[in-house]
Amino acid sequence: MLIIKAGILDSFQDNGRSGFGSLGISVGGCMDKNASTLATLLVGNRKDEAVLEVHFPGPVLYFPKAVVLAITGADFQPVISGVPIPLNRKFTVPSASTLQFTKKVWGQWAYIAVEGGWDIPEILGSKSTHLQAGFGGWKGRSLKNDDLIAELKQTNFQMDFPEISKWYPNRQMDYEINQLRVLPGPEWDWLPAEIQHRILNERFFISAQTNRMGYNLEGPEINLPAPRELISSPVLPGTVQLLPNGQMLVLMADAQTTGGYPRVLQVAAVDIPNLAQKGAGDSLKFELIEMNAAIELSKLQMEYLAGLQSSIFLMHNYAE
Amino acid sequence: MIPREIHRYSENTVLVSLQTENLLQAIAALRSLQAYVESTLPKLISDIIPAYQSILIILNSVDFYDSLIDLIDEFLSDVPLNITENLVEETEIPICFDSALGNDLEEICRFGSIESKQGIELFLKRSYHVFMIGFLPGFPYMGEVDKTIAIPRKKAPVPTKSGAVGIAGFQTGIYPINSPGGWHIIGYTPYSIFDLNRPSPSLLKRGDVVKYVPIDLETFYNMKNEISGSLVSRQ
């Protein structure tokens, strides 16, 4: 795969690297792990094989040899040699194909998977790019013009036009929600009842300040009754911090491992992919749920992905 | 029994917070808790994030939370209040205070109303316990800095160079890579704080004790040139 023109933020990601929290290394990985998992499964890869995560404007990619691909997640209207490519399906492209993304219709992060995966070294057990520290993925950075990355699987298909699988999973991921389900954070009780009520009843907007480390929210000012410091404490993706300026910040995939701002809410695991696909100007309201409910939803999602894996592999005759 | 709180942070994580102002006691207790949990339930633990007075345990499953809580509770009940760190050898870290490298020594000394010579002395006099590694790969949170030079964070972060030794209130730390940073910089070390090429990438770990050793500018550059390993840099 040759990068003819790099997009604004293309990077290789997988499910991240676990086990290094004591060294200050965050797990990282794909922003929308539901969509990225679907992409890897559709091309018959292992669930944790790396994919290319792209933001909009996306890259222009050239494939010298025929390859099997799948694109999931955000809808950036991918096109190959004038042929529109549907999302959430496996498809094969002829040699000397150029893939580009023509229009942003929905979402923030699209995923491209190639059958067999790309030849990227594993650093600390993962192919994810740690953009801040500059290691992992492709040379520890987002892609640039003229980068040339080899696919691990060589193919010999001969064809003139892309061949698109007629099969696609019928149950789409549930992104169309404006309520973000949350759990109380460790410092939720630093807030008096009126302020808690405010947070749960006001509408907040994703600001333009968003990146893989966190999404800043805009909305009515939320202030602690008196300034209060939090000694550096552990945080996770999904942790909602209350900043001194009265606004909130939701930590995302590349968040640091610790932070000193009060942790007022924790986004339920089931809704992190939903949040990831929201962008500047999108609005949301928080819905406080019980831990048991959050766990149930999380388990349902895991079961869904496991079931999906079985049926995809059955459908495409992949070996498990 | 050390007062503590156990909070289910998210679906598959447990936050154990110790209610103690004694940071050394907290490090010791949390370190032994981490070792215990990791050795007793290796397959259940996905990751652990230690901090000053708390530790976040990330599990591979949402199903075994209750038994983990019992285990943690029982273990912490047995931890004596007078737990202290085992004697750890001091790690010497060279530091250069030369203004040619660009630092905030003047500002730090203005804060303490002292001369730079005094400021340097106050900083070098103490040994610093590594409380935790966080924020950036290998970034050590150490303490405690002498009150006179315990200058608070800058109003906003500025570009900070790798090797910068910073102060933020009672804490001192070392930047492993170039990064935006809000800590006031007192000097620079030529040592590589985080290096993926080492079997143990992070130079320091929680519980270590650091003693700074002053070096001049020439020694600083010589050491920097000698040190072959450095964080894999962007190309």
Coordinates of C-alpha atoms in Angstrom, one line a residue:
Chain A
M1 CA 0.0 0.0 0.0
L2 CA 1.5 3.3 -1.0
I3 CA 0.3 6.6 0.5
I4 CA -0.2 8.9 -2.4
K5 CA -1.6 11.7 -0.2
A6 CA -1.7 11.3 3.5
G7 CA -4.9 12.3 5.3
I8 CA -5.1 14.5 8.4
L9 CA -4.5 11.6 10.8
D10 CA -4.0 8.1 9.5
S11 CA -2.4 5.7 11.9
F12 CA -2.2 2.0 12.5
Q13 CA -4.1 0.8 15.5
D14 CA -5.3 -2.4 17.0
N15 CA -6.8 -3.2 20.4
G16 CA -3.9 -1.5 22.2
R17 CA -1.2 -2.7 24.6
S18 CA -2.1 -3.8 28.1
G19 CA 0.1 -4.5 31.0
F20 CA 2.3 -1.4 31.0
G21 CA 0.2 1.0 33.2
S22 CA 3.0 0.9 35.8
L23 CA 5.3 2.4 33.3
G24 CA 2.9 5.2 32.3
I25 CA 2.1 3.6 29.0
S26 CA -1.6 3.8 28.1
V27 CA -3.4 1.0 26.3
G28 CA -4.4 3.1 23.3
G29 CA -5.7 1.4 20.2
C30 CA -8.7 2.1 18.0
M31 CA -11.1 4.9 18.9
D32 CA -14.1 2.8 17.9
K33 CA -13.2 -0.8 18.7
N34 CA -16.6 -2.1 17.5
A35 CA -16.1 -0.8 14.0
S36 CA -12.4 -1.8 13.9
T37 CA -13.2 -5.4 15.1
L38 CA -15.9 -5.7 12.4
A39 CA -13.3 -4.7 9.8
T40 CA -10.7 -7.3 10.9
L41 CA -13.3 -10.0 11.1
L42 CA -14.7 -9.3 7.6
V43 CA -11.4 -9.9 6.0
G44 CA -10.8 -13.1 8.1
N45 CA -8.1 -11.6 10.3
R46 CA -7.6 -12.3 14.0
K47 CA -9.7 -9.9 16.1
D48 CA -6.6 -8.1 17.3
E49 CA -4.9 -7.6 13.9
A50 CA -4.0 -4.0 13.2
V51 CA -6.2 -1.8 10.9
L52 CA -5.6 1.6 9.4
E53 CA -7.6 4.2 11.3
V54 CA -8.4 7.3 9.3
H55 CA -10.0 10.6 10.1
F56 CA -11.5 13.1 7.6
P57 CA -9.9 14.3 5.2
G58 CA -8.8 10.8 4.6
P59 CA -5.8 9.5 2.6
V60 CA -5.4 8.6 -1.1
L61 CA -4.1 5.0 -1.1
Y62 CA -2.6 3.1 -4.0
F63 CA -2.6 -0.7 -4.1
P64 CA 0.0 -2.0 -6.6
K65 CA -1.3 -5.6 -6.1
A66 CA -4.8 -7.0 -5.8
V67 CA -5.9 -7.1 -2.2
V68 CA -8.9 -8.0 -0.1
L69 CA -10.2 -5.1 2.0
A70 CA -13.0 -4.0 4.2
I71 CA -14.0 -0.5 5.4
T72 CA -16.1 0.1 8.5
G73 CA -16.9 2.9 10.9
A74 CA -17.4 6.4 9.7
D75 CA -18.9 6.9 6.3
F76 CA -16.4 8.9 4.2
Q77 CA -17.8 7.6 0.9
P78 CA -14.9 5.5 -0.3
V79 CA -14.4 5.2 -4.0
I80 CA -12.1 3.0 -6.1
S81 CA -11.5 3.9 -9.7
G82 CA -14.9 5.6 -9.8
V83 CA -16.7 2.6 -8.1
P84 CA -18.4 3.5 -4.8
I85 CA -17.5 1.0 -2.1
P86 CA -20.1 0.1 0.5
L87 CA -19.1 -0.1 4.1
N88 CA -19.2 -3.2 6.2
R89 CA -18.4 -5.6 3.4
K90 CA -15.4 -7.5 2.2
F91 CA -14.3 -6.5 -1.3
T92 CA -11.4 -7.3 -3.6
V93 CA -9.6 -4.6 -5.6
P94 CA -7.6 -5.2 -8.8
S95 CA -3.9 -4.4 -8.9
A96 CA -3.0 -0.7 -9.5
S97 CA -6.1 0.5 -7.7
T98 CA -6.5 3.9 -6.0
L99 CA -8.8 4.3 -3.0
Q100 CA -10.0 7.7 -1.9
F101 CA -12.6 9.1 0.5
T102 CA -14.8 11.6 -1.2
K103 CA -17.2 13.0 1.3
K104 CA -17.8 13.1 5.0
V105 CA -21.4 11.8 5.6
W106 CA -21.2 10.5 9.1
G107 CA -18.7 9.8 11.9
Q108 CA -15.1 10.6 12.8
W109 CA -13.1 7.4 12.4
A110 CA -13.1 4.9 9.5
Y111 CA -11.3 1.6 9.5
I112 CA -9.5 -0.1 6.7
A113 CA -8.5 -3.8 7.1
V114 CA -6.6 -5.9 4.6
E115 CA -6.7 -9.6 4.5
G116 CA -3.6 -10.9 6.3
G117 CA -2.8 -7.6 7.8
W118 CA 0.2 -5.2 7.2
D119 CA 3.8 -5.8 7.9
I120 CA 4.2 -3.6 11.0
P121 CA 6.4 -4.5 14.0
E122 CA 4.9 -5.3 17.3
I123 CA 6.1 -3.0 20.1
L124 CA 5.3 -4.1 23.6
G125 CA 2.8 -6.6 22.3
S126 CA 0.9 -4.3 20.0
K127 CA 0.9 -2.7 16.6
S128 CA -0.9 0.4 17.9
T129 CA 0.8 3.8 17.3
H130 CA 1.6 5.7 20.5
L131 CA 1.5 9.1 18.8
Q132 CA 2.6 11.1 21.8
A133 CA 5.6 9.0 22.7
G134 CA 6.4 8.3 19.1
F135 CA 6.6 4.5 19.0
G136 CA 4.6 1.6 17.6
G137 CA 2.5 1.3 14.4
W138 CA 4.3 2.7 11.4
K139 CA 7.5 4.4 12.7
G140 CA 5.6 5.8 15.7
R141 CA 3.7 8.4 13.7
S142 CA 0.8 9.0 11.5
L143 CA 1.3 8.3 7.8
K144 CA 3.0 10.6 5.4
N145 CA 3.1 11.0 1.6
D146 CA 5.2 8.2 -0.1
D147 CA 5.0 5.8 2.9
L148 CA 5.0 2.3 1.5
I149 CA 3.7 -0.4 3.7
A150 CA 3.7 -4.1 2.7
E151 CA 0.8 -6.4 3.1
L152 CA 1.6 -9.7 4.8
K153 CA -0.4 -11.7 2.3
Q154 CA 0.4 -11.8 -1.3
T155 CA -2.5 -12.4 -3.7
N156 CA -2.7 -13.3 -7.4
F157 CA -6.2 -12.1 -8.3
Q158 CA -6.8 -11.0 -11.8
M159 CA -9.8 -8.8 -12.4
D160 CA -10.7 -5.5 -14.0
F161 CA -13.1 -4.0 -11.4
P162 CA -13.5 -4.3 -7.7
E163 CA -15.5 -7.3 -6.6
I164 CA -17.7 -6.6 -3.7
S165 CA -19.2 -9.3 -1.4
K166 CA -22.9 -9.5 -1.4
W167 CA -23.0 -10.3 2.2
Y168 CA -23.1 -7.9 5.1
P169 CA -24.1 -8.1 8.7
N170 CA -27.7 -7.1 9.1
R171 CA -27.6 -5.6 12.5
Q172 CA -25.8 -2.3 12.4
M173 CA -24.0 -1.0 15.5
D174 CA -26.3 1.3 17.5
Y175 CA -24.8 4.7 17.1
E176 CA -27.9 6.8 16.8
I177 CA -28.2 7.8 20.4
N178 CA -28.0 11.2 21.9
Q179 CA -28.0 10.0 25.5
L180 CA -24.5 8.9 26.7
R181 CA -24.8 6.3 29.4
V182 CA -22.5 7.0 32.3
L183 CA -21.5 5.8 35.7
P184 CA -20.6 8.1 38.6
G185 CA -16.9 8.8 38.8
P186 CA -14.8 8.7 42.1
E187 CA -15.3 12.5 42.5
W188 CA -19.0 12.6 41.6
D189 CA -19.8 13.3 45.2
W190 CA -17.6 16.4 45.3
L191 CA -20.5 18.0 43.4
P192 CA -23.5 19.2 45.3
A193 CA -26.9 17.8 44.2
E194 CA -27.9 20.9 42.2
I195 CA -24.7 20.7 40.1
Q196 CA -25.1 16.9 39.6
H197 CA -28.6 17.6 38.4
R198 CA -27.3 20.2 36.0
I199 CA -24.8 17.9 34.5
L200 CA -27.5 15.2 34.0
N201 CA -30.1 17.6 32.5
E202 CA -28.2 20.0 30.4
R203 CA -27.1 19.4 26.8
F204 CA -23.4 19.5 26.0
F205 CA -21.6 19.8 22.7
I206 CA -18.4 18.3 21.4
S207 CA -16.0 21.2 20.9
A208 CA -13.6 21.6 18.0
Q209 CA -10.9 20.5 20.4
T210 CA -10.9 16.8 19.9
N211 CA -8.2 14.3 19.3
R212 CA -7.3 10.8 20.1
M213 CA -6.4 11.8 23.7
G214 CA -9.7 13.4 24.6
Y215 CA -12.8 15.3 23.5
N216 CA -13.4 18.7 25.1
L217 CA -17.1 19.4 25.8
E218 CA -18.8 22.8 25.6
G219 CA -21.8 23.7 27.7
P220 CA -23.0 25.5 30.8
E221 CA -20.2 26.1 33.3
I222 CA -19.9 23.5 36.0
N223 CA -18.0 24.7 39.0
L224 CA -17.0 23.0 42.3
P225 CA -18.4 24.9 45.3
A226 CA -14.8 25.7 46.3
P227 CA -11.6 25.0 44.3
R228 CA -10.2 21.6 45.2
E229 CA -7.2 19.7 43.9
L230 CA -7.0 16.1 43.1
I231 CA -3.6 14.4 43.6
S232 CA -2.5 12.6 40.4
S233 CA -4.8 9.6 40.2
P234 CA -5.5 6.8 37.6
V235 CA -7.7 7.6 34.7
L236 CA -9.1 5.6 31.8
P237 CA -10.6 6.2 28.4
G238 CA -14.2 7.2 29.1
T239 CA -13.3 9.2 32.2
V240 CA -15.0 12.6 32.3
Q241 CA -12.8 15.2 34.0
L242 CA -14.0 18.5 35.4
L243 CA -11.6 21.2 34.4
P244 CA -10.8 24.4 36.4
N245 CA -12.4 26.5 33.6
G246 CA -15.8 24.9 34.3
Q247 CA -15.9 22.7 31.2
M248 CA -15.6 19.0 31.0
L249 CA -13.2 16.8 29.1
V250 CA -13.8 13.1 28.2
L251 CA -10.6 11.1 27.9
M252 CA -10.3 8.8 24.9
A253 CA -8.1 6.1 23.6
D254 CA -4.7 7.8 23.9
A255 CA -5.4 9.5 27.3
Q256 CA -2.5 9.5 29.7
T257 CA -2.6 7.0 32.6
T258 CA -3.0 9.5 35.4
G259 CA -4.5 12.9 35.9
G260 CA -5.0 15.6 38.5
Y261 CA -8.5 16.8 37.6
P262 CA -11.7 15.5 39.4
R263 CA -13.2 12.5 37.7
V264 CA -16.9 13.2 37.8
L265 CA -18.3 10.6 35.4
Q266 CA -17.2 7.4 33.6
V267 CA -18.8 6.7 30.2
A268 CA -20.2 3.2 30.1
A269 CA -18.0 0.9 28.0
V270 CA -20.9 0.2 25.6
D271 CA -21.1 3.9 24.6
I272 CA -17.5 4.7 24.1
P273 CA -17.7 3.8 20.4
N274 CA -20.8 6.0 20.1
L275 CA -18.9 8.9 21.6
A276 CA -15.9 8.3 19.5
Q277 CA -17.9 8.8 16.3
K278 CA -19.3 12.1 17.5
G279 CA -17.6 15.3 16.3
A280 CA -17.5 19.1 16.7
G281 CA -21.0 20.4 17.1
D282 CA -22.6 17.1 18.0
S283 CA -24.7 17.3 21.1
L284 CA -25.2 14.8 23.9
K285 CA -26.9 14.4 27.3
F286 CA -25.6 12.2 30.1
E287 CA -27.8 9.4 31.4
L288 CA -26.7 8.0 34.8
I289 CA -27.1 4.2 34.9
E290 CA -26.4 1.5 37.5
M291 CA -23.2 -0.5 37.3
N292 CA -25.2 -3.7 36.9
A293 CA -27.0 -2.3 33.8
A294 CA -23.6 -1.1 32.4
I295 CA -22.2 -4.6 32.8
E296 CA -25.2 -6.2 31.2
L297 CA -24.9 -3.9 28.2
S298 CA -21.2 -4.6 28.0
K299 CA -21.7 -8.3 28.1
L300 CA -24.4 -8.1 25.4
Q301 CA -22.0 -6.2 23.2
M302 CA -19.2 -8.8 23.7
E303 CA -21.7 -11.6 22.9
Y304 CA -22.8 -9.8 19.8
L305 CA -19.2 -9.5 18.5
A306 CA -18.5 -13.1 19.3
G307 CA -21.6 -14.2 17.4
L308 CA -20.6 -11.9 14.5
Q309 CA -17.2 -13.5 14.4
S310 CA -18.8 -17.0 14.1
S311 CA -21.2 -16.1 11.4
I312 CA -18.7 -14.1 9.3
F313 CA -16.2 -16.9 9.5
L314 CA -18.9 -19.4 8.5
M315 CA -20.1 -17.2 5.7
H316 CA -16.7 -16.6 4.2
N317 CA -15.4 -20.1 5.0
Y318 CA -12.6 -18.7 7.1
A319 CA -10.7 -21.1 9.3
E320 CA -11.2 -20.2 13.0
Chain B
M1 CA -5.6 -1.1 59.4
I2 CA -5.0 1.6 56.8
P3 CA -8.3 3.3 56.0
R4 CA -9.3 2.7 52.4
E5 CA -12.1 2.9 49.9
I6 CA -12.7 0.4 47.1
H7 CA -14.7 1.7 44.2
R8 CA -15.9 0.0 41.1
Y9 CA -14.4 2.5 38.6
S10 CA -15.8 1.0 35.4
E11 CA -17.3 -2.3 34.3
N12 CA -14.0 -4.2 34.6
T13 CA -11.9 -2.0 36.9
V14 CA -11.4 -1.6 40.6
L15 CA -10.1 1.6 42.2
V16 CA -8.4 1.1 45.6
S17 CA -7.8 4.4 47.4
L18 CA -5.9 4.6 50.7
Q19 CA -7.0 7.4 53.0
T20 CA -3.6 8.3 54.4
E21 CA -1.6 11.5 54.2
N22 CA 1.6 9.4 54.6
L23 CA 2.8 9.0 51.0
L24 CA 5.6 6.6 51.9
Q25 CA 3.1 4.4 53.8
A26 CA 0.8 4.5 50.8
I27 CA 3.5 3.5 48.3
A28 CA 4.6 0.6 50.4
A29 CA 1.1 -0.7 51.0
L30 CA 0.0 -0.3 47.3
R31 CA 3.2 -1.9 46.1
S32 CA 2.7 -5.0 48.1
L33 CA -1.0 -5.1 47.2
Q34 CA 0.0 -4.9 43.5
A35 CA 2.5 -7.7 43.9
Y36 CA 0.0 -9.8 45.8
V37 CA -2.8 -9.4 43.2
E38 CA -0.5 -10.0 40.3
S39 CA 0.9 -13.2 41.8
T40 CA -2.4 -14.5 43.0
L41 CA -4.6 -13.8 39.9
P42 CA -2.2 -13.4 37.0
K43 CA -4.7 -14.4 34.4
L44 CA -7.5 -12.1 35.6
I45 CA -5.4 -8.9 35.7
S46 CA -5.1 -7.1 32.4
D47 CA -3.2 -4.0 33.6
I48 CA -2.5 -2.0 36.7
I49 CA -2.2 1.8 37.0
P50 CA -0.6 2.9 40.3
A51 CA -0.8 6.5 41.6
Y52 CA 0.1 8.3 44.8
Q53 CA -2.6 7.0 47.1
S54 CA -4.6 4.8 44.8
I55 CA -4.3 2.0 42.3
L56 CA -6.5 1.0 39.5
I57 CA -6.8 -2.7 38.7
I58 CA -8.0 -3.6 35.2
L59 CA -9.5 -7.0 34.8
N60 CA -9.9 -9.3 31.8
S61 CA -13.4 -10.1 32.8
V62 CA -16.5 -8.4 34.3
D63 CA -17.4 -11.6 36.2
F64 CA -15.0 -11.9 39.1
Y65 CA -15.3 -8.5 40.7
D66 CA -16.7 -9.7 44.0
S67 CA -14.0 -12.3 44.7
L68 CA -11.3 -9.7 43.8
I69 CA -12.8 -7.3 46.3
D70 CA -12.7 -9.9 49.0
L71 CA -9.1 -10.7 48.2
I72 CA -8.1 -7.0 48.3
D73 CA -10.0 -6.3 51.5
E74 CA -8.5 -9.2 53.3
F75 CA -5.0 -8.4 52.2
L76 CA -5.2 -4.7 53.2
S77 CA -6.6 -5.7 56.6
D78 CA -3.4 -7.5 57.3
V79 CA -1.1 -4.7 56.2
P80 CA 0.4 -3.1 59.3
L81 CA 0.1 0.6 59.8
N82 CA 3.8 0.9 60.2
I83 CA 4.6 -0.6 56.9
T84 CA 7.6 1.0 55.4
E85 CA 9.5 0.6 52.2
N86 CA 12.4 -1.9 52.2
L87 CA 15.7 -0.2 52.1
V88 CA 16.3 0.6 48.5
E89 CA 19.6 1.6 47.0
E90 CA 19.7 5.1 45.8
T91 CA 19.9 5.7 42.1
E92 CA 22.2 8.5 41.2
I93 CA 21.0 10.8 38.4
P94 CA 23.3 13.4 37.0
I95 CA 21.8 16.9 36.6
C96 CA 23.1 20.0 34.9
F97 CA 22.0 23.4 36.1
D98 CA 23.8 25.4 33.5
S99 CA 21.7 28.3 32.2
A100 CA 23.0 27.6 28.6
L101 CA 20.5 24.7 28.5
G102 CA 17.6 27.0 29.3
N103 CA 15.9 26.5 32.6
D104 CA 13.6 28.2 35.1
L105 CA 16.1 28.3 37.9
E106 CA 15.9 32.0 38.3
E107 CA 12.1 31.9 38.6
I108 CA 12.3 29.1 41.1
C109 CA 14.7 31.0 43.2
R110 CA 12.6 34.2 43.0
F111 CA 9.7 32.2 44.2
G112 CA 11.8 31.1 47.3
S113 CA 13.4 34.5 47.7
I114 CA 16.9 32.9 47.6
E115 CA 20.0 32.9 45.4
S116 CA 20.5 30.3 42.7
K117 CA 23.3 28.6 44.6
Q118 CA 21.0 28.1 47.6
G119 CA 18.2 26.8 45.4
I120 CA 20.5 24.2 43.8
E121 CA 21.8 23.2 47.3
L122 CA 18.2 22.8 48.6
F123 CA 17.3 20.6 45.6
L124 CA 20.4 18.4 45.7
K125 CA 20.3 18.0 49.5
R126 CA 17.3 15.6 49.5
S127 CA 16.7 12.1 48.2
Y128 CA 13.5 11.7 46.3
H129 CA 11.2 8.7 46.5
V130 CA 9.5 7.7 43.2
F131 CA 5.8 7.6 44.1
M132 CA 4.5 6.6 40.8
I133 CA 5.2 6.5 37.0
G134 CA 2.5 8.1 34.9
F135 CA 1.4 10.9 32.6
L136 CA 4.0 9.9 29.9
P137 CA 5.9 6.6 29.5
G138 CA 8.5 6.4 32.2
F139 CA 7.7 9.9 33.7
P140 CA 8.5 9.5 37.5
Y141 CA 6.5 11.5 40.1
M142 CA 9.0 12.0 43.0
G143 CA 9.0 13.9 46.2
E144 CA 9.2 15.6 48.4
V145 CA 10.7 18.9 47.3
D146 CA 11.9 21.5 50.0
K147 CA 9.0 23.9 50.6
T148 CA 11.2 26.9 49.7
I149 CA 11.6 25.8 46.1
A150 CA 8.2 24.0 45.8
I151 CA 7.0 26.3 43.1
P152 CA 3.5 25.5 41.7
R153 CA 2.9 24.6 38.0
K154 CA 3.1 27.2 35.2
K155 CA -0.2 28.8 34.2
A156 CA -0.2 26.9 31.0
P157 CA 2.0 24.2 29.5
V158 CA 5.0 25.1 27.3
P159 CA 7.2 22.9 25.0
T160 CA 9.5 21.1 27.3
K161 CA 12.6 19.1 26.3
S162 CA 13.4 15.5 27.0
G163 CA 15.6 15.2 30.1
A164 CA 14.1 18.2 31.7
V165 CA 14.0 17.9 35.5
G166 CA 10.8 19.7 36.7
I167 CA 9.2 20.9 39.9
A168 CA 5.5 21.2 40.6
G169 CA 4.7 21.9 44.2
F170 CA 6.1 19.1 46.4
Q171 CA 6.7 16.9 43.3
T172 CA 9.6 16.6 41.0
G173 CA 9.8 14.7 37.8
I174 CA 11.8 14.1 34.6
Y175 CA 10.4 14.4 31.1
P176 CA 11.2 11.3 29.1
I177 CA 10.4 12.9 25.7
N178 CA 9.8 16.3 24.3
S179 CA 6.3 17.2 25.4
P180 CA 4.1 20.1 26.5
G181 CA 4.8 20.6 30.2
G182 CA 3.7 22.8 33.0
W183 CA 6.4 22.0 35.6
H184 CA 9.1 24.6 36.2
I185 CA 12.5 23.2 35.0
I186 CA 15.4 23.4 37.4
G187 CA 17.9 21.5 35.2
Y188 CA 18.5 18.7 32.7
T189 CA 19.7 15.1 32.9
P190 CA 21.6 13.5 30.0
Y191 CA 20.1 10.1 31.1
S192 CA 17.5 8.4 29.0
I193 CA 14.5 8.1 31.3
F194 CA 12.6 5.9 28.9
D195 CA 14.2 3.7 26.2
L196 CA 12.4 0.9 24.4
N197 CA 15.7 -0.7 23.5
R198 CA 16.4 -1.5 27.1
P199 CA 15.0 -4.8 28.6
S200 CA 13.4 -2.6 31.2
P201 CA 12.3 0.5 29.2
S202 CA 11.6 2.7 32.2
L203 CA 14.8 3.9 34.0
L204 CA 12.8 4.3 37.3
K205 CA 10.0 2.5 39.0
R206 CA 7.8 3.2 42.0
G207 CA 9.7 2.8 45.2
D208 CA 13.1 3.8 43.8
V209 CA 15.0 6.5 45.6
V210 CA 16.8 9.1 43.5
K211 CA 19.7 11.3 44.4
Y212 CA 20.8 14.0 42.0
V213 CA 24.4 14.5 41.3
P214 CA 25.5 17.9 39.8
I215 CA 27.5 17.9 36.6
D216 CA 28.9 20.8 34.5
L217 CA 27.9 21.6 30.9
E218 CA 30.8 19.8 29.3
T219 CA 30.1 16.6 31.2
F220 CA 26.5 16.9 30.3
Y221 CA 27.2 16.9 26.6
N222 CA 29.8 14.1 26.9
M223 CA 27.4 11.9 28.7
K224 CA 24.6 12.7 26.2
N225 CA 26.9 11.6 23.3
E226 CA 27.9 8.4 25.1
I227 CA 24.4 7.3 25.8
S228 CA 23.5 5.4 22.6
G229 CA 19.9 4.4 23.5
S230 CA 17.2 6.9 23.1
L231 CA 13.5 6.7 22.6
V232 CA 12.6 5.6 19.1
S233 CA 12.0 9.0 17.5
R234 CA 9.7 9.9 14.8
Q235 CA 11.1 9.8 11.3

